[in-house]
Coordinates of C-alpha atoms in Angstrom, one line a residue:
X1 CA 62.6 124.7 77.0
X2 CA 63.4 127.1 79.8
X3 CA 60.8 127.9 82.4
X4 CA 59.1 131.3 82.0
X5 CA 57.5 132.7 85.1
X6 CA 56.1 136.0 86.2
X7 CA 58.5 138.4 88.0
X8 CA 56.1 138.3 91.0
X9 CA 57.1 134.8 91.8
X10 CA 60.3 135.9 93.4
X11 CA 59.8 139.7 94.0
X12 CA 56.4 139.7 95.6
X13 CA 55.8 136.7 97.9
X14 CA 52.1 135.6 97.8
X15 CA 51.9 134.8 101.5
X16 CA 51.8 137.9 103.7
X17 CA 52.3 135.7 106.8
X18 CA 51.8 136.9 110.4
X19 CA 54.2 138.8 112.6
X20 CA 56.4 139.5 109.5
X21 CA 60.0 140.4 110.2
X22 CA 63.0 141.0 108.0
X23 CA 64.1 137.5 108.6
X24 CA 60.7 136.2 107.3
X25 CA 60.8 138.4 104.2
X26 CA 64.4 137.4 103.4
X27 CA 63.5 133.7 103.8
X28 CA 60.4 134.0 101.6
X29 CA 62.4 135.7 98.9
X30 CA 65.0 133.0 99.0
X31 CA 62.4 130.2 99.1
X32 CA 60.7 131.4 95.9
X33 CA 64.1 131.6 94.1
X34 CA 65.0 128.1 95.3
X35 CA 61.5 126.8 94.3
X36 CA 62.1 128.2 90.8
X37 CA 65.3 126.2 90.5
X38 CA 63.6 123.0 91.7
X39 CA 60.8 123.6 89.2
X40 CA 63.2 123.6 86.3
X41 CA 64.8 120.3 87.6
X42 CA 61.5 118.6 88.0
X43 CA 60.0 119.7 84.7
X44 CA 63.1 118.3 83.0
X45 CA 62.9 115.0 84.8
X46 CA 59.2 114.6 84.1
X47 CA 59.5 115.9 80.5
X48 CA 56.8 118.5 81.3
X49 CA 54.3 115.7 82.0
X50 CA 52.2 115.2 85.1
X51 CA 53.8 112.4 87.1
X52 CA 50.9 111.3 89.3
X53 CA 47.3 112.0 90.3
X54 CA 44.1 112.2 88.2
X55 CA 45.8 114.2 85.5
X56 CA 48.7 111.8 85.1
X57 CA 50.1 112.0 81.5
X58 CA 49.0 115.6 80.9
X59 CA 51.5 117.9 79.3
X60 CA 52.2 121.2 81.1
X61 CA 54.3 123.8 79.2
X62 CA 56.9 125.7 81.2
X63 CA 55.0 129.0 81.3
X64 CA 53.1 130.8 84.0
X65 CA 51.4 134.2 84.2
X66 CA 50.6 134.2 87.9
X67 CA 53.7 133.7 90.1
X68 CA 55.3 130.4 89.3
X69 CA 52.0 128.8 88.3
X70 CA 52.6 126.1 91.0
X71 CA 54.0 124.1 88.0
X72 CA 56.2 121.8 90.1
X73 CA 53.3 120.8 92.3
X74 CA 51.1 120.2 89.3
X75 CA 53.6 118.1 87.6
X76 CA 54.3 116.0 90.7
X77 CA 50.6 115.5 91.4
X78 CA 50.9 117.4 94.7
X79 CA 49.1 120.6 93.9
X80 CA 45.7 120.8 95.5
X81 CA 45.7 117.0 95.9
X82 CA 42.9 117.5 98.4
X83 CA 40.6 117.8 95.4
X84 CA 41.5 114.5 93.7
X85 CA 38.6 112.5 95.1
X86 CA 36.1 115.3 94.0
X87 CA 37.6 115.4 90.5
X88 CA 37.0 111.6 90.2
X89 CA 33.4 112.0 91.4
X90 CA 32.9 114.8 88.9
X91 CA 34.0 112.5 86.1
X92 CA 31.8 109.7 87.4
X93 CA 28.7 112.0 87.2
X94 CA 29.3 112.4 83.4
X95 CA 28.6 116.1 82.9
X96 CA 27.9 117.3 79.4
X97 CA 30.2 120.3 79.5
X98 CA 33.2 121.7 81.5
X99 CA 33.6 125.3 82.7
X100 CA 36.9 126.5 84.2
X101 CA 36.6 130.1 85.6
X102 CA 39.9 131.7 86.6
X103 CA 41.5 129.1 84.4
X104 CA 45.1 130.5 84.4
X105 CA 47.1 128.0 82.4
X106 CA 44.0 125.8 81.9
X107 CA 45.3 123.0 84.3
X108 CA 41.9 122.0 85.6
X109 CA 39.8 122.5 82.5
X110 CA 42.2 120.7 80.2
X111 CA 42.9 118.0 82.8
X112 CA 39.2 117.3 83.2
X113 CA 38.6 117.4 79.4
X114 CA 41.4 114.9 78.7
X115 CA 39.2 112.2 80.4
X116 CA 35.8 113.7 79.5
X117 CA 35.8 114.9 75.9
X118 CA 32.9 117.4 76.1
X119 CA 32.8 121.1 75.2
X120 CA 35.1 123.1 77.4
X121 CA 34.9 126.8 78.4
X122 CA 38.1 128.4 79.7
X123 CA 37.5 131.8 81.3
X124 CA 40.2 134.3 82.6
X125 CA 40.2 138.0 82.7
X126 CA 43.9 138.0 81.7
X127 CA 44.4 137.4 78.0
X128 CA 48.0 136.2 78.5
X129 CA 46.7 133.4 80.7
X130 CA 44.3 132.5 77.9
X131 CA 47.2 132.3 75.4
X132 CA 49.1 129.9 77.7
X133 CA 45.9 127.9 78.2
X134 CA 45.4 127.6 74.5
X135 CA 49.0 126.3 74.0
X136 CA 48.5 123.7 76.8
X137 CA 45.2 122.6 75.2
X138 CA 46.9 122.1 71.9
X139 CA 49.8 120.2 73.5
X140 CA 47.2 117.8 75.0
X141 CA 45.1 117.6 71.9
X142 CA 42.1 118.9 73.7
X143 CA 39.6 120.4 71.2
X144 CA 36.0 121.8 71.5
X145 CA 37.5 124.7 73.6
X146 CA 36.0 128.2 73.9
X147 CA 38.4 130.8 75.3
X148 CA 37.0 134.0 76.8
X149 CA 37.8 136.9 79.2
X150 CA 34.0 137.4 79.7
X151 CA 33.0 136.1 83.1
X152 CA 29.6 137.8 83.3
X153 CA 26.6 135.7 84.4
X154 CA 24.8 136.6 81.2
X155 CA 27.5 135.2 79.0
X156 CA 27.8 132.1 81.2
X157 CA 24.1 131.5 81.2
X158 CA 24.0 131.6 77.4
X159 CA 27.0 129.3 77.0
X160 CA 25.5 126.7 79.4
X161 CA 22.0 126.9 77.9
X162 CA 22.4 123.8 75.6
X163 CA 23.6 121.5 78.4
X164 CA 21.5 119.7 81.0
X165 CA 24.4 119.7 83.4
X166 CA 28.1 120.8 83.6
X167 CA 31.0 120.7 85.9
X168 CA 32.2 124.1 87.0
X169 CA 35.7 124.5 88.4
X170 CA 36.2 128.0 89.9
X171 CA 39.2 129.8 91.4
X172 CA 38.6 133.5 90.8
X173 CA 40.0 135.3 93.9
X174 CA 36.6 136.3 95.4
X175 CA 34.5 136.7 92.3
X176 CA 32.7 133.5 93.3
X177 CA 30.3 135.7 95.3
X178 CA 29.0 137.4 92.2
X179 CA 29.1 134.4 89.8
X180 CA 27.6 131.7 92.0
X181 CA 24.2 133.3 92.2
X182 CA 21.3 131.2 91.0
X183 CA 19.1 134.2 90.4
X184 CA 21.6 135.5 87.9
X185 CA 22.7 132.0 86.6
X186 CA 19.8 129.5 87.1
X187 CA 21.7 126.7 85.3
X188 CA 23.8 126.4 88.5
X189 CA 21.0 124.3 90.0
X190 CA 22.1 121.4 87.7
X191 CA 25.8 122.0 87.8
X192 CA 28.5 120.1 89.7
X193 CA 30.6 122.9 91.3
X194 CA 34.2 122.8 92.7
X195 CA 35.0 126.2 94.0
X196 CA 37.8 127.7 96.2
X197 CA 36.1 130.0 98.6
X198 CA 38.3 133.0 99.4
X199 CA 37.4 133.9 103.0
X200 CA 40.7 135.7 103.1
X201 CA 39.3 138.3 100.7
X202 CA 35.6 137.9 101.5
X203 CA 35.2 136.9 105.2
X204 CA 32.2 134.6 105.5
X205 CA 31.9 133.6 101.8
X206 CA 32.2 129.9 102.6
X207 CA 29.1 130.0 104.9
X208 CA 27.3 132.3 102.4
X209 CA 27.8 129.9 99.5
X210 CA 26.7 126.9 101.6
X211 CA 23.5 128.7 102.5
X212 CA 22.8 129.5 98.9
X213 CA 23.2 126.0 97.7
X214 CA 22.1 123.8 100.6
X215 CA 18.6 123.2 99.1
X216 CA 19.8 122.2 95.7
X217 CA 23.2 120.6 96.3
X218 CA 25.0 118.1 98.5
X219 CA 27.9 120.1 99.9
X220 CA 31.3 118.7 101.0
X221 CA 33.7 121.2 102.7
X222 CA 37.3 120.4 101.8
X223 CA 40.2 121.9 103.8
X224 CA 43.8 122.2 102.7
X225 CA 45.9 119.5 104.2
X226 CA 49.3 117.7 104.2
X227 CA 51.1 116.6 101.1
X228 CA 53.6 113.9 100.6
X229 CA 56.7 114.9 98.6
X230 CA 58.5 111.7 99.3
X231 CA 58.3 110.3 95.8
X232 CA 60.7 108.2 93.8
X233 CA 61.4 111.1 91.5
X234 CA 62.4 113.3 94.5
X235 CA 64.4 110.7 96.3
X236 CA 67.7 112.7 96.1
X237 CA 66.1 116.0 97.2
X238 CA 66.8 117.3 100.7
X239 CA 64.0 117.6 103.3
X240 CA 64.2 121.4 102.9
X241 CA 63.7 121.1 99.1
X242 CA 60.9 118.6 99.5
X243 CA 59.0 121.1 101.7
X244 CA 59.4 123.7 99.1
X245 CA 57.9 121.4 96.5
X246 CA 54.7 121.3 98.5
X247 CA 54.5 125.1 99.2
X248 CA 51.6 126.8 97.5
X249 CA 52.3 130.1 99.1
X250 CA 48.8 130.6 100.5
X251 CA 47.9 133.4 103.0
X252 CA 45.9 131.0 105.1
X253 CA 44.5 127.5 105.1
X254 CA 42.5 127.1 101.9
X255 CA 38.9 125.9 101.8
X256 CA 37.0 124.4 98.8
X257 CA 33.3 123.5 98.4
X258 CA 32.4 120.4 96.3
X259 CA 28.7 120.8 95.5
X260 CA 26.7 118.1 93.7
X261 CA 23.1 118.6 92.6
X262 CA 20.8 116.5 94.7
X263 CA 19.2 115.3 91.4
X264 CA 22.5 113.6 90.5
X265 CA 23.3 112.0 93.8
X266 CA 19.9 110.5 94.7

């Protein structure tokens, strides 16, 4: 099956960089094209199955709505590997439900649900992303899934009502400011939350979220770090290609918050 990616993956680089020059722009355009080639090679070698990490064995179909979907990093177990320990802790806390807001292809929600077969809510404002997520869920035999483009706090509150606790994984490009509000969504007090905080779009949002949740949650701040692409499956790749396998195209160093209710960690 041939990889299908969004046109933006090669025509509109996601990283605006600093001090951009024509050389930089030409390099980035080339880099995304080369990464697309490498993605097809790796997906074939791995048979579209995650090679390493907490989601090892998960099937990922060769489709992406946003850029290239970071498919090669996901399959190799390199993508956002900084969160692996937090994912394991979330499993260990045995939440009764899973919510993935800004789910895209469903990678996190489906990956969590493969090991924790509880009700899963996949939320994305883009209906094509939800179609891809639905196909990935079916490929991994994950059931009990609700798909929606409704990210309102009212809807989320109603969906969470039956559960004493849930794990919420959120990557919604700045919408975390409106959604992670306990006055609008009181169930958050009992939820395990892993959220990417987009200070690049909302300066100061990391500090604001920490202030909101410090009384109810234990908070770990996670910063983007190094990745190791020197794997058996990439042995014959050049160093240049190995670097591209790790590239997530971010505009600046990413930050996540892993927030656990004090009631669950005492």
